Coordinates of C-alpha atoms and ligand atoms in Angstrom, one line a residue:
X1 CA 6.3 27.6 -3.8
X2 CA 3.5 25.4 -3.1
X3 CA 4.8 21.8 -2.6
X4 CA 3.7 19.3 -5.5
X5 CA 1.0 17.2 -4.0
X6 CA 1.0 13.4 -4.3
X7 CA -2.1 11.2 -3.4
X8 CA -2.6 7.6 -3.0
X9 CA -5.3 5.1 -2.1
X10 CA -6.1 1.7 -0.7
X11 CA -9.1 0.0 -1.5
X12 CA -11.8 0.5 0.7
X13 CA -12.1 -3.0 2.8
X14 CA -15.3 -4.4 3.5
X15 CA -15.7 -5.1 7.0
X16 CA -17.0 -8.7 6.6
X17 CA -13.6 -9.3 8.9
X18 CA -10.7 -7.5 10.2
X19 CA -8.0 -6.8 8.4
X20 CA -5.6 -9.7 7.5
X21 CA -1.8 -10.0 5.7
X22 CA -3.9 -9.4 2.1
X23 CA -4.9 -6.4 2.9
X24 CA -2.0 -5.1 5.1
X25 CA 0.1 -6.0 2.1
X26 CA -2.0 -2.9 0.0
X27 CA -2.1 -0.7 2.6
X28 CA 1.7 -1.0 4.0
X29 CA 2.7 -0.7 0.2
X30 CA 0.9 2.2 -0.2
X31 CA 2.1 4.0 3.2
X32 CA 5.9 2.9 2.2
X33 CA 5.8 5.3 -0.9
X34 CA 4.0 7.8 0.4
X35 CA 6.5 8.1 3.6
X36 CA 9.3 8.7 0.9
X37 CA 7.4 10.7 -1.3
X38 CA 6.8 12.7 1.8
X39 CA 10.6 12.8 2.2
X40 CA 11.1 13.5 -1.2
X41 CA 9.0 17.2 -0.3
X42 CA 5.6 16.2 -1.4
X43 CA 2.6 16.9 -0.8
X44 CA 1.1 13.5 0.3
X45 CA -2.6 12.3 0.5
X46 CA -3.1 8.4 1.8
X47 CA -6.5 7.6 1.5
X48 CA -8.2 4.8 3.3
X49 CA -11.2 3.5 4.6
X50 CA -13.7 0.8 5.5
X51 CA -16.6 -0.8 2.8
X52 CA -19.7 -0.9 4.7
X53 CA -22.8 -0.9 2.3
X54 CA -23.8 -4.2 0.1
X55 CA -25.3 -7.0 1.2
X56 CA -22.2 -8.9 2.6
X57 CA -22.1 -6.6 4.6
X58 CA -25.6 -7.2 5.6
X59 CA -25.2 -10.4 5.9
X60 CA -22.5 -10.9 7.6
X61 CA -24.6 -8.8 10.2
X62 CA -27.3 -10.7 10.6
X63 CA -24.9 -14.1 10.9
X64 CA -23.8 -12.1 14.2
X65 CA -27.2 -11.2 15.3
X66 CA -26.3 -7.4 14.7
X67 CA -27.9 -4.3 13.3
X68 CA -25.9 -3.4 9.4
X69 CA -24.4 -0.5 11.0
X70 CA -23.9 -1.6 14.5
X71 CA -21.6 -4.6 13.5
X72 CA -19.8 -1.8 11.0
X73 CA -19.3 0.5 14.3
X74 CA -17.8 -2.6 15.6
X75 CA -15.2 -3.2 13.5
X76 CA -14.2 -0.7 13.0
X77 CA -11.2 -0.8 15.7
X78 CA -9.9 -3.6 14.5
X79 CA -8.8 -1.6 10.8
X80 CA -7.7 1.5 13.2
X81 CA -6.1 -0.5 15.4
X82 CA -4.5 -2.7 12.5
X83 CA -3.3 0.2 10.9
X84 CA -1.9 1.9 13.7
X85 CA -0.1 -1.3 14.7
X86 CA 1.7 -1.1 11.2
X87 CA 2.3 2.3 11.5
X88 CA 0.3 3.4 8.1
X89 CA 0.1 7.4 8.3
X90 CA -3.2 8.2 6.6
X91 CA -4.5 11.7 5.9
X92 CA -8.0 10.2 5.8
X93 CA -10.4 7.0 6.8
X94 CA -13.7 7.1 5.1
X95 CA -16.0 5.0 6.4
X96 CA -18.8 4.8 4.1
X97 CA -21.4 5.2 5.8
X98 CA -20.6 8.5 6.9
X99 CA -23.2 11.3 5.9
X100 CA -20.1 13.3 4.2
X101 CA -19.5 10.1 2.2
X102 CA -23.5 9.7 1.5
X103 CA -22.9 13.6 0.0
X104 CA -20.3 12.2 -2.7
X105 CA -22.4 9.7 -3.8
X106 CA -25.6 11.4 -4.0
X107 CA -24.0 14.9 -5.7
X108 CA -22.0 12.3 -8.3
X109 CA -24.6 10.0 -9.1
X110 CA -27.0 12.9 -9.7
X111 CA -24.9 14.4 -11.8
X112 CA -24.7 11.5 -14.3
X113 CA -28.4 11.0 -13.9
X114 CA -28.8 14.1 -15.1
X115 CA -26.3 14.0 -18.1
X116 CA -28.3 11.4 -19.2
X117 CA -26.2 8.4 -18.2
X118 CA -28.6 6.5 -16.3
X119 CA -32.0 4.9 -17.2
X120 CA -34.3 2.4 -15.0
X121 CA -34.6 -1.4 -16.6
X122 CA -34.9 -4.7 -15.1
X123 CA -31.9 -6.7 -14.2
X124 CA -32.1 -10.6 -15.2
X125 CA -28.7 -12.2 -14.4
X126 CA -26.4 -13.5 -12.0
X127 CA -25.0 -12.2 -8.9
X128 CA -22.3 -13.2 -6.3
X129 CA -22.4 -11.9 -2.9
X130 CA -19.1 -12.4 -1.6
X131 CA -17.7 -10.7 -4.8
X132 CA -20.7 -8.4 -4.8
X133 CA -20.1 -8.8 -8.8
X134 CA -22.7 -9.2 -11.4
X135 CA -21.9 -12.1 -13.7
X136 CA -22.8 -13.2 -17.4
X137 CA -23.9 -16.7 -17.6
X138 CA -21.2 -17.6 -19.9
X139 CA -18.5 -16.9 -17.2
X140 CA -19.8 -19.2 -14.4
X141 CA -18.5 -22.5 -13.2
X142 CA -20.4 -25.3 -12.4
X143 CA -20.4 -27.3 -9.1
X144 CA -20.3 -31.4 -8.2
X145 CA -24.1 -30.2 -7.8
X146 CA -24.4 -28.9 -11.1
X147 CA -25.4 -25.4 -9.7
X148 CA -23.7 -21.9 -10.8
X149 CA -20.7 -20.9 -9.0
X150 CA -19.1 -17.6 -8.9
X151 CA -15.5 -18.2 -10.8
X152 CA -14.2 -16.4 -8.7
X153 CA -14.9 -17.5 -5.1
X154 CA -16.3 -20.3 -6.2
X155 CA -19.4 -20.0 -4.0
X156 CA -23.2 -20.0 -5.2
X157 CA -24.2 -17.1 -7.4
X158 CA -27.9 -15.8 -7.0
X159 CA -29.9 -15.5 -9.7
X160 CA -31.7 -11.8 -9.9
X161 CA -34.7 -12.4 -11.7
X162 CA -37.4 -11.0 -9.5
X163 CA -38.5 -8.4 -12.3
X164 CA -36.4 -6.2 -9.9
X165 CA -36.5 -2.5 -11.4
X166 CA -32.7 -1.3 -11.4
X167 CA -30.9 1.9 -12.3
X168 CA -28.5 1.2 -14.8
X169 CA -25.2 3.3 -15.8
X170 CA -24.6 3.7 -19.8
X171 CA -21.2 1.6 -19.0
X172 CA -21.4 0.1 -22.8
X173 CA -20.7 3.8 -24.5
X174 CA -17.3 3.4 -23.2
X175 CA -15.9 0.9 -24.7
X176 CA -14.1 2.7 -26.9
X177 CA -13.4 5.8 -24.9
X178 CA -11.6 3.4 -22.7
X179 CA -9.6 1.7 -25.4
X180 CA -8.2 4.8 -26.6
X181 CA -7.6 6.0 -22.9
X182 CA -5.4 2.7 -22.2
X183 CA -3.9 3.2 -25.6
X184 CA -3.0 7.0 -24.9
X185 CA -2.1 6.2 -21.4
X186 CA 0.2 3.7 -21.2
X187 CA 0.9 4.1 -17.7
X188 CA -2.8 4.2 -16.3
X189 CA -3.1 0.4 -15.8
X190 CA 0.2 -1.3 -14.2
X191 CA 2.2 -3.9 -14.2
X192 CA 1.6 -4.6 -18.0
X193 CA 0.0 -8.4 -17.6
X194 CA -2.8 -6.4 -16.0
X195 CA -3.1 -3.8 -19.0
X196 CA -3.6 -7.1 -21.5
X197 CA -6.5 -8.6 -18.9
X198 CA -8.2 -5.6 -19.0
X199 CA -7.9 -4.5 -22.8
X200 CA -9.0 -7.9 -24.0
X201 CA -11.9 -8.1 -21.3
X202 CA -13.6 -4.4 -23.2
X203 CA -12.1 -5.3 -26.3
X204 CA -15.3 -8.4 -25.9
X205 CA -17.2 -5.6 -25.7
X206 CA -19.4 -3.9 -22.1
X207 CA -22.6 -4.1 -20.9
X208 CA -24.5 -1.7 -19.2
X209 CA -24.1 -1.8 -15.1
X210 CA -26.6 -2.1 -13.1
X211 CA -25.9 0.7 -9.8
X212 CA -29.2 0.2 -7.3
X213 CA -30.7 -2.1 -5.5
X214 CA -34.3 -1.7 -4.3
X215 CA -34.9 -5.1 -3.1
X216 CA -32.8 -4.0 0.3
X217 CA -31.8 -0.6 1.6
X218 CA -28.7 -1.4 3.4
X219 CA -26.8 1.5 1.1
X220 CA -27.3 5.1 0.3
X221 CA -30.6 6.3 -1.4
X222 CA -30.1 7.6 -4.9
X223 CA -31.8 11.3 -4.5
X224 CA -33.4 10.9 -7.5
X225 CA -35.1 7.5 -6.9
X226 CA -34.9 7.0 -3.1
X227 CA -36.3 3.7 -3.0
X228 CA -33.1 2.9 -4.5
X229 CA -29.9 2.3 -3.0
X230 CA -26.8 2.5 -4.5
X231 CA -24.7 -0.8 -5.5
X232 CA -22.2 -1.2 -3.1
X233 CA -18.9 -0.7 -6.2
X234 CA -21.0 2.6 -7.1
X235 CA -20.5 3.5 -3.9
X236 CA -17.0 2.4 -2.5
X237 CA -15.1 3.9 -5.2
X238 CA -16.3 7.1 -5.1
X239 CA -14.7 7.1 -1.3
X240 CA -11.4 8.3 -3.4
X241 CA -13.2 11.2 -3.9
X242 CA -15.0 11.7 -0.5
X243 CA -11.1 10.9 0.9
X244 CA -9.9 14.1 -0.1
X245 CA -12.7 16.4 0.0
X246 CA -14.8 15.9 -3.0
X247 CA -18.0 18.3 -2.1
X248 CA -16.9 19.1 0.8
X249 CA -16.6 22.9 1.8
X250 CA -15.0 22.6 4.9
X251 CA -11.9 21.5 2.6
X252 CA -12.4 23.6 0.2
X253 CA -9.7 23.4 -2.4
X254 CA -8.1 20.3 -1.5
X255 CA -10.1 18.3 -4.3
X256 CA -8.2 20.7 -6.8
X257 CA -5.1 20.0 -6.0
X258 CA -5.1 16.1 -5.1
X259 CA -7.2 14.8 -8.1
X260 CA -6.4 13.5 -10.3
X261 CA -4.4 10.6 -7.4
X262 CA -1.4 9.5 -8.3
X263 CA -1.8 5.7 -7.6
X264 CA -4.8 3.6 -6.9
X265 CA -3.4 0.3 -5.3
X266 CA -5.2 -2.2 -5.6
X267 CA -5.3 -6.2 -5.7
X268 CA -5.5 -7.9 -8.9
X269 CA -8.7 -9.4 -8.0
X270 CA -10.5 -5.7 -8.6
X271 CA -8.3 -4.4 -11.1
X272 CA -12.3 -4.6 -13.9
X273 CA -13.5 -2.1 -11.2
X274 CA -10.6 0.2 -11.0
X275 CA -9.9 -0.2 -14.6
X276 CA -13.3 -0.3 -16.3
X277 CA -15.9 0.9 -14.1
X278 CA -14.6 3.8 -12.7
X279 CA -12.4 5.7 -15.2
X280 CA -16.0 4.9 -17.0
X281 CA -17.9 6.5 -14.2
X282 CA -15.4 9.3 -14.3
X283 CA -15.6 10.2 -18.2
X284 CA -19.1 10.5 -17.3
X285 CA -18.6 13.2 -14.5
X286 CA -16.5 15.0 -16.3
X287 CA -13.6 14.4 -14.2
X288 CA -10.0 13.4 -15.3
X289 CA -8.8 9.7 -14.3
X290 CA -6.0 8.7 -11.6
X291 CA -2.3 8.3 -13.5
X292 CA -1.7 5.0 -12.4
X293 CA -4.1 2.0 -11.5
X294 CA -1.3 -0.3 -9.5
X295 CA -3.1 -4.1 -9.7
X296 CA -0.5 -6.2 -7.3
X297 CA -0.4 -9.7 -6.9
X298 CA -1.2 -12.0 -3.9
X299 CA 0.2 -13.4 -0.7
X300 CA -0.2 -17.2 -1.3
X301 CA 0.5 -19.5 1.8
X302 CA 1.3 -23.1 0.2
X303 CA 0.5 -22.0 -3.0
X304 CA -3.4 -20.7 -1.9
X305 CA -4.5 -16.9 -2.2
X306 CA -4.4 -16.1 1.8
X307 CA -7.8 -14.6 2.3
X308 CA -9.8 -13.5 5.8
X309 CA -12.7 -16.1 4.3
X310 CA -10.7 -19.0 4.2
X311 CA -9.2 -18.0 6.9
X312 CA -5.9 -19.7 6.4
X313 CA -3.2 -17.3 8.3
X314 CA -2.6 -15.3 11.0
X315 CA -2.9 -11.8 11.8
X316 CA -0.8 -9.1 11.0
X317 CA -0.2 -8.8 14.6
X318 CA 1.0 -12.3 15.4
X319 CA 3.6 -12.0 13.5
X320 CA 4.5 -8.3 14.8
X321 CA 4.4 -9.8 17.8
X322 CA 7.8 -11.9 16.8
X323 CA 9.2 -9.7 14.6
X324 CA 8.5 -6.3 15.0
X325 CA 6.8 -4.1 12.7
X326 CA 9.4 -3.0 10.9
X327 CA 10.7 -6.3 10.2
X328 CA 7.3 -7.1 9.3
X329 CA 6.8 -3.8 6.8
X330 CA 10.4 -4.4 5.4
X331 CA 9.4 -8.3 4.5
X332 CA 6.3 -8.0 2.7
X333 CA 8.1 -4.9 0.9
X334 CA 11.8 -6.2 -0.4
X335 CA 11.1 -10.0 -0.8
X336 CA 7.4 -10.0 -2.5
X337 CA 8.0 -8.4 -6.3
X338 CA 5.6 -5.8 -6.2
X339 CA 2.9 -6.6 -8.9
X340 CA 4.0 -10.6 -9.0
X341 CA 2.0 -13.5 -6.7
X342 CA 4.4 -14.0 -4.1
X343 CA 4.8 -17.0 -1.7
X344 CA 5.3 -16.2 1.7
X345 CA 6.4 -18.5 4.3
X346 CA 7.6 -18.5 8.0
X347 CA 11.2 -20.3 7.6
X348 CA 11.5 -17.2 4.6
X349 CA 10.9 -14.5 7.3
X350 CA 13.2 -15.4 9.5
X351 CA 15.9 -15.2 6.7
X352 CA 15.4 -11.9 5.1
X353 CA 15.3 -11.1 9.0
X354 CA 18.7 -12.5 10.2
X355 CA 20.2 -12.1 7.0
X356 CA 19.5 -8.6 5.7
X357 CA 18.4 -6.6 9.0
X358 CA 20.2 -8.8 11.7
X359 CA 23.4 -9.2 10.3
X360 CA 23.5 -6.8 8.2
X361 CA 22.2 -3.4 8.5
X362 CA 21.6 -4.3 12.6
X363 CA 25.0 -5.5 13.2
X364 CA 26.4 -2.8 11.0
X365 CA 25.3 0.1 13.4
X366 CA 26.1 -2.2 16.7
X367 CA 29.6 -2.3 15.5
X368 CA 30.1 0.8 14.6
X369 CA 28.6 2.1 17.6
X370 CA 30.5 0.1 20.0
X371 CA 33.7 1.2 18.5
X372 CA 32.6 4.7 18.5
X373 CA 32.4 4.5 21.9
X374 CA 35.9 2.8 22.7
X375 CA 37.9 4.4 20.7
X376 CA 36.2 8.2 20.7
X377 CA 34.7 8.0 23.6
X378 CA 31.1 7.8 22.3
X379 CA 31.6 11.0 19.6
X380 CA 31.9 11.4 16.2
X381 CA 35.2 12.1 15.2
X382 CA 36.4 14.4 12.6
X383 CA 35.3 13.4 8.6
X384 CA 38.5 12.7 6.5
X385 CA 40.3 15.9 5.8
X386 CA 43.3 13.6 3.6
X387 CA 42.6 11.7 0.6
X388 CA 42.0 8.5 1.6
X389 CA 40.0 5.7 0.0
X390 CA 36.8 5.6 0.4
X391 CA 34.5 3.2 -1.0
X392 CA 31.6 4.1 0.5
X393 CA 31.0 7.4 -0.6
X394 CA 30.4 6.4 -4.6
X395 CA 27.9 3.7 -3.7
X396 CA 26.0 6.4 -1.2
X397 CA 26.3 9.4 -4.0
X398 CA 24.8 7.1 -6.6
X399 CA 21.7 5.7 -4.5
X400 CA 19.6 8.6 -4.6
X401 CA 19.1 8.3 -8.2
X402 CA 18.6 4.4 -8.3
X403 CA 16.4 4.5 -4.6
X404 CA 14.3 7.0 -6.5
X405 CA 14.1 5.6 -9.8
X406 CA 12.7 2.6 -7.7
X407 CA 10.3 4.2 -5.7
X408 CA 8.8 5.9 -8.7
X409 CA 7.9 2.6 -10.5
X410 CA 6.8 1.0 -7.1
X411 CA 9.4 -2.0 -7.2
X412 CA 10.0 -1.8 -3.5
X413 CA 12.4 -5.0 -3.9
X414 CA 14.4 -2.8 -6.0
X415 CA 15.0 0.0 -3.7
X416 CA 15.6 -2.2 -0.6
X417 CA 18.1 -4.2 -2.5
X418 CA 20.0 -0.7 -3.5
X419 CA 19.9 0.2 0.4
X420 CA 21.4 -3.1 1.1
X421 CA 23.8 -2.7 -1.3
X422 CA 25.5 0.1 0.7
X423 CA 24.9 -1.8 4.2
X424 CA 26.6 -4.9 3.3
X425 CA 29.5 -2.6 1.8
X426 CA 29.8 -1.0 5.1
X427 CA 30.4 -4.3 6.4
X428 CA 33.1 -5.7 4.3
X429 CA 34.8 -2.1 4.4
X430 CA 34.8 -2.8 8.4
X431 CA 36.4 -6.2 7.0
X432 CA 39.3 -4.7 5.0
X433 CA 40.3 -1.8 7.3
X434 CA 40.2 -3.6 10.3
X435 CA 39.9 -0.3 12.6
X436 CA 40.2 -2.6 15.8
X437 CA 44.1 -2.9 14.9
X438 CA 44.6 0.5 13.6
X439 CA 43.1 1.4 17.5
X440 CA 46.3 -0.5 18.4
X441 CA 48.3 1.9 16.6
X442 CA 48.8 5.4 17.6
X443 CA 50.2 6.1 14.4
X444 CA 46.9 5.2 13.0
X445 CA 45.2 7.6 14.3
X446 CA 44.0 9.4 11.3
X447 CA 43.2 6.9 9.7
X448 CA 41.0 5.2 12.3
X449 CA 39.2 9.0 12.4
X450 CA 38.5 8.6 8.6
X451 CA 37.6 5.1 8.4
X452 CA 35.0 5.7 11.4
X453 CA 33.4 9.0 10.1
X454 CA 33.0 7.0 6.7
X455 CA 30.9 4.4 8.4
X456 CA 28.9 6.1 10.6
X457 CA 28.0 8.5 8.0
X458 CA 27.1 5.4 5.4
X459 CA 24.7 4.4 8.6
X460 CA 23.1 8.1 8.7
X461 CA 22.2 7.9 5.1
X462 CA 20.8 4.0 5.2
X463 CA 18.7 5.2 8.0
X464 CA 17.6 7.6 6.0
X465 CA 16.7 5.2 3.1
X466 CA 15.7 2.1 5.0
X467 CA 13.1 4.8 6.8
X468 CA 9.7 4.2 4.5
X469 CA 9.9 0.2 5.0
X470 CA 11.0 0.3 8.8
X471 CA 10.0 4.0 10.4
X472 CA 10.9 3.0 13.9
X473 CA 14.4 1.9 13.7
X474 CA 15.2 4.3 11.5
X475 CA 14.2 6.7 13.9
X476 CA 16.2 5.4 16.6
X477 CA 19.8 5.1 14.8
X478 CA 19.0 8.8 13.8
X479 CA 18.9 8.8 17.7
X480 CA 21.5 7.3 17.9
X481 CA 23.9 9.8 16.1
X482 CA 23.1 12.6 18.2
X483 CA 20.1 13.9 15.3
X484 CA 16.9 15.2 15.0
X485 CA 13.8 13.7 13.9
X486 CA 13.5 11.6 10.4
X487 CA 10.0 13.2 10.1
X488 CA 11.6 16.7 10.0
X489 CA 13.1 15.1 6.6
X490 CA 11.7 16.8 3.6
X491 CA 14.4 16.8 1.3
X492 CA 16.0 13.1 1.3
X493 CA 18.6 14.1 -1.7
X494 CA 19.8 17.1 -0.1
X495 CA 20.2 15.2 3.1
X496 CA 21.6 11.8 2.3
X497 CA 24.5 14.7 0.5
X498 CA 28.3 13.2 1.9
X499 CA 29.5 15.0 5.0
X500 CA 26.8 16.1 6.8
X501 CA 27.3 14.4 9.9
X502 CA 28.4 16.7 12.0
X503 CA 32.2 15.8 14.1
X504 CA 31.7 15.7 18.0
X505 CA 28.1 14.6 18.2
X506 CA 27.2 12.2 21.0
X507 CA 26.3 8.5 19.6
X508 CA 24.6 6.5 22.2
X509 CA 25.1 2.4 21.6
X510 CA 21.5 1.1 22.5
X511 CA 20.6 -2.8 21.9
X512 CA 20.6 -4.5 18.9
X513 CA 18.2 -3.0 16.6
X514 CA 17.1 -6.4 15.5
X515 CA 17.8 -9.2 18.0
X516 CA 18.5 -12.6 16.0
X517 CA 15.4 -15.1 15.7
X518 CA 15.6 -18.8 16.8
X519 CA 13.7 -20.4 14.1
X520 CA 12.3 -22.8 16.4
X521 CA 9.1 -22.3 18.1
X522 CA 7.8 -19.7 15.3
X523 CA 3.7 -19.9 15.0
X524 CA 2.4 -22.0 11.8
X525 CA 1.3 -19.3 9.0
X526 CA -1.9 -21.3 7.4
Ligands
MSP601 N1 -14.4 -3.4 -0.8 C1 -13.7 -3.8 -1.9 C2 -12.8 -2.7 -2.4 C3 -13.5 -1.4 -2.8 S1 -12.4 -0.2 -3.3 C4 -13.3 1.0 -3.8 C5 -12.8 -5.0 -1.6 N2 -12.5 -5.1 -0.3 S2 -11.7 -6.4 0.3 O1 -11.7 -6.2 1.8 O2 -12.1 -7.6 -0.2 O3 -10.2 -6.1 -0.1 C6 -9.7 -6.6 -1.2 C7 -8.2 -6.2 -1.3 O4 -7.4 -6.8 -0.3 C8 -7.5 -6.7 -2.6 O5 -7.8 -6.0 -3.7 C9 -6.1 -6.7 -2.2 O6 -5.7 -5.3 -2.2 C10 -6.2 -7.1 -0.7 N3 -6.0 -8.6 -0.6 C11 -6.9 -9.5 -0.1 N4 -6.3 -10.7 -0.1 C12 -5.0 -10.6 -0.6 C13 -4.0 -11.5 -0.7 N5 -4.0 -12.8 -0.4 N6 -2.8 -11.0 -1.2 C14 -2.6 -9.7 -1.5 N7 -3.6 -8.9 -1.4 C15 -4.9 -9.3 -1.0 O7 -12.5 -5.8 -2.5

């Protein structure tokens, strides 16, 4: 049987600046569920990319003294390099201004041109740049200057008043088409304080959008107007499509099975474009709508939005530089609330990292290991063949379900916390058994087997559950144990079963897993 497929995006990042801990937050969330969906024997699509069109973009260019698409070809390293640093397995990275992308676009936008969903008209309004976002007058803020400001970034907006010929998109026939989408889909916009933003905002009622631009022509021509380039959101979004082979023969059947996506993840800050614009654009084509719009919250450093503008923070690989990546990944993952804003801080890091994977899960496996190795001479003795007590086993045969349950919502705190559960009952179990006396005690023997095959099976199965947030350790405790490869894993229920670590393996003891931090000299964080 064919596997069930399971597909996932990120936004696509405009390459105004490399990647930063906002957007690493996205796209390690979304690579977390898809490494356990892909345990979990699916199917899995991560899509990805970079946002080159729009006039940022341009811009941003020409502040560097560069050519649109030479300053694109330049940074692009820095989000491949990013992403490989934080070990984010895509299946794709569009880059939009890649001819198979400029296919999408022209083939979609065609297509709704000639439905009948777009006419030509002039645009009079507002416009912000860094947004890229078209703005009624009623939403602006005013400066100390008393001029418009975006109220959102707070910078200038433009006014667009040049008797500039657009091509606009029907957008306002939709209002209630979406209404009763949201209404019959419950789960389509996520978490719920989103869903209220976005209903209220069409309830007001839409206007038509505005999808060229013909006063510049960095973006891809419209095939039926070519002095017209697509706006830049017409554009990006449709990379979703491009992602996984939308009119594109040389993957010829993918589309049908990957679309509709499972989860869009997205920021809150572009939840109108993922929520409005493009299940719009959609109904238009013809084309069903993703399940799930995820709309997280931010990374605020001293209570401010952490963004690659402003500046304020470091790099994702500063701080992999003192932690690790998968102390990085498991951070952002178990101590942010998935969908809440969450504060992040240095002094917090190096807590979740001492506490939970230092002396926890870390010291869990050293222990074991080392005693292993004393008093079995580095191999897994014989699984309990008596009845004795064992606490561990309940906990492990009841995490599937709640690990799962979890994962399928996205509440990546929750299923960290149920891992830990079973870690930090490991350790006390060490506690109350005390196998360094019952070594003491050739009588004991027996019991020493049981009590050891108990723990180092409870490791085998964390390892297998702590494997989406931190790949590499996980890896090497499966190492550790004499085992294959975590990647081979495509059933995780089958294989976190009781009992299947098999007696007599070698277990090698390694180093700490996660060395403890000094919490002095850590680098500032904004
Ligand atoms: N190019 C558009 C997206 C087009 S998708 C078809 C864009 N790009 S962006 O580079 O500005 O990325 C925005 C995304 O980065 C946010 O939606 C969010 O996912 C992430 N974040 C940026 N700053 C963030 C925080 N401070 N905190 C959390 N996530 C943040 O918008």
């Amino acid at each position: 049987m064919p596997k069930e497929t399971y597909s996932v995006t990120t936004p696509i990042y405009y390459v105004n600046a490399a990647p930063h801990l906002g957007t690493a937050y996205t796209t390690v969330a979304a690579d977390t569920v898809c490494r356990y969906q892909r345990m979990n024997g699916k199917d899995v699509a991560l899509v990805t990319g970079m946002d080159e069109h729009g006039q940022k973009v341009a811009d941003t260019a020409a502040d560097h003294g560069m050519q649109p698409q030479e300053w694109c070809d330049s940074m692009e390293p820095a989000f491949r390099n990013a992403w490989e640093e934080l070990d984010i397995k895509y299946t794709d990275f569009v880059r939009t201004t890649e001819p198979r992308h400029a296919v999408t676009v022209q083939d979609f936008w065609q297509k709704l041109y000639d439905k009948g969903y777009l006419y030509k008209g002039a645009y009079e309004g507002w416009y912000c740049v860094h947004e890229e976002t078209y703005y009624a007058e009623s939403d602006l803020e005013k400066n100390e200057d008393g001029k418009f400001v975006c109220p959102d970034c707070k910078r200038e907006v433009q006014l667009m008043a040049s008797g500039e010929e657009n091509w606009f998109f029907k957008l306002s026939e939709f209002q209630q088409p979406l209404l009763d989408y949201y209404e019959s889909h419950p789960d389509f916009i996520r978490p719920e304080s989103r869903k209220n933003e976005v209903v209220s905002f069409v309830s007001r009622g839409l206007k038509d959008l505005s999808i060229s631009r013909s006063t510049f022509s960095w973006g891809i021509p419209l095939p039926f107007d070519e002095g017209h380039v697509a706006y830049v959101w017409a554009d990006a979004l449709l990379a979703y499509l491009t992602g996984i082979g939308y009119a594109d023969e040389s993957r010829e059947g993918e589309f049908d099975i990957r679309w509709p996506m499972q989860y869009h993840f997205v920021g809150k800050d572009i939840i109108r474009f993922h929520c409005v614009i493009w299940p719009a654009m959609l109904m238009a084509a013809g084309l069903p709508i993703a399940y799930t719009v995820f709309g997280h919250g931010f990374l605020l450093t001293k209570g401010e939005k952490m963004s690659k503008s402003k500046g304020n923070g470091l790099m994702p690989s500063d701080l992999i530089k003192v932690f690790g990546v998968d102390a990085y990944r498991y951070y952002f993952m178990s101590d942010v609330q998935f969908g809440a804003d969450g504060s992040i801080s240095m002094e917090r890091m190096v807590q979740v990292y001492n506490n939970e994977l230092a002396n926890t899960w870390g010291n869990l496996v050293s222990r074991v290991m080392n005693m292993t190795k004393k008093y079995f001479d580095g191999k897994v003795p014989n699984a309990c063949a008596h009845s004795c007590e064992n606490p561990l086993k309940p906990l492990a045969d009841e995490l599937y379900q709640k690990y799962d349950a979890a994962m399928e919502r996205v509440d990546f705190s929750g299923a960290a916390a149920a891992v830990q559960e079973l870690a930090a009952r490991a350790n006390r179990y060490i506690e109350e058994t005390e196998p360094f006396k019952l070594a003491k005690d050739p009588e004991k023997q027996d019991e020493l087997e049981c009590v050891m095959y108990n723990l180092l099976e409870a490791i085998r199965i964390i390892a297998l559950y702590m494997a989406p947030f931190a790949p590499h350790t996980s890896e090497e405790v499966y190492k550790r144990l004499g085992l294959g490869s975590i990647q081979d894993v495509e059933d995780i229920k089958a294989a976190t079963e009781w009992g299947q670590l098999p007696a007599g393996n070698p277990i090698e003891v390694g180093d700490p897993l996660f060395p403890r931090l000094d919490v002095d000299n850590l680098p500032e964080l904004g």
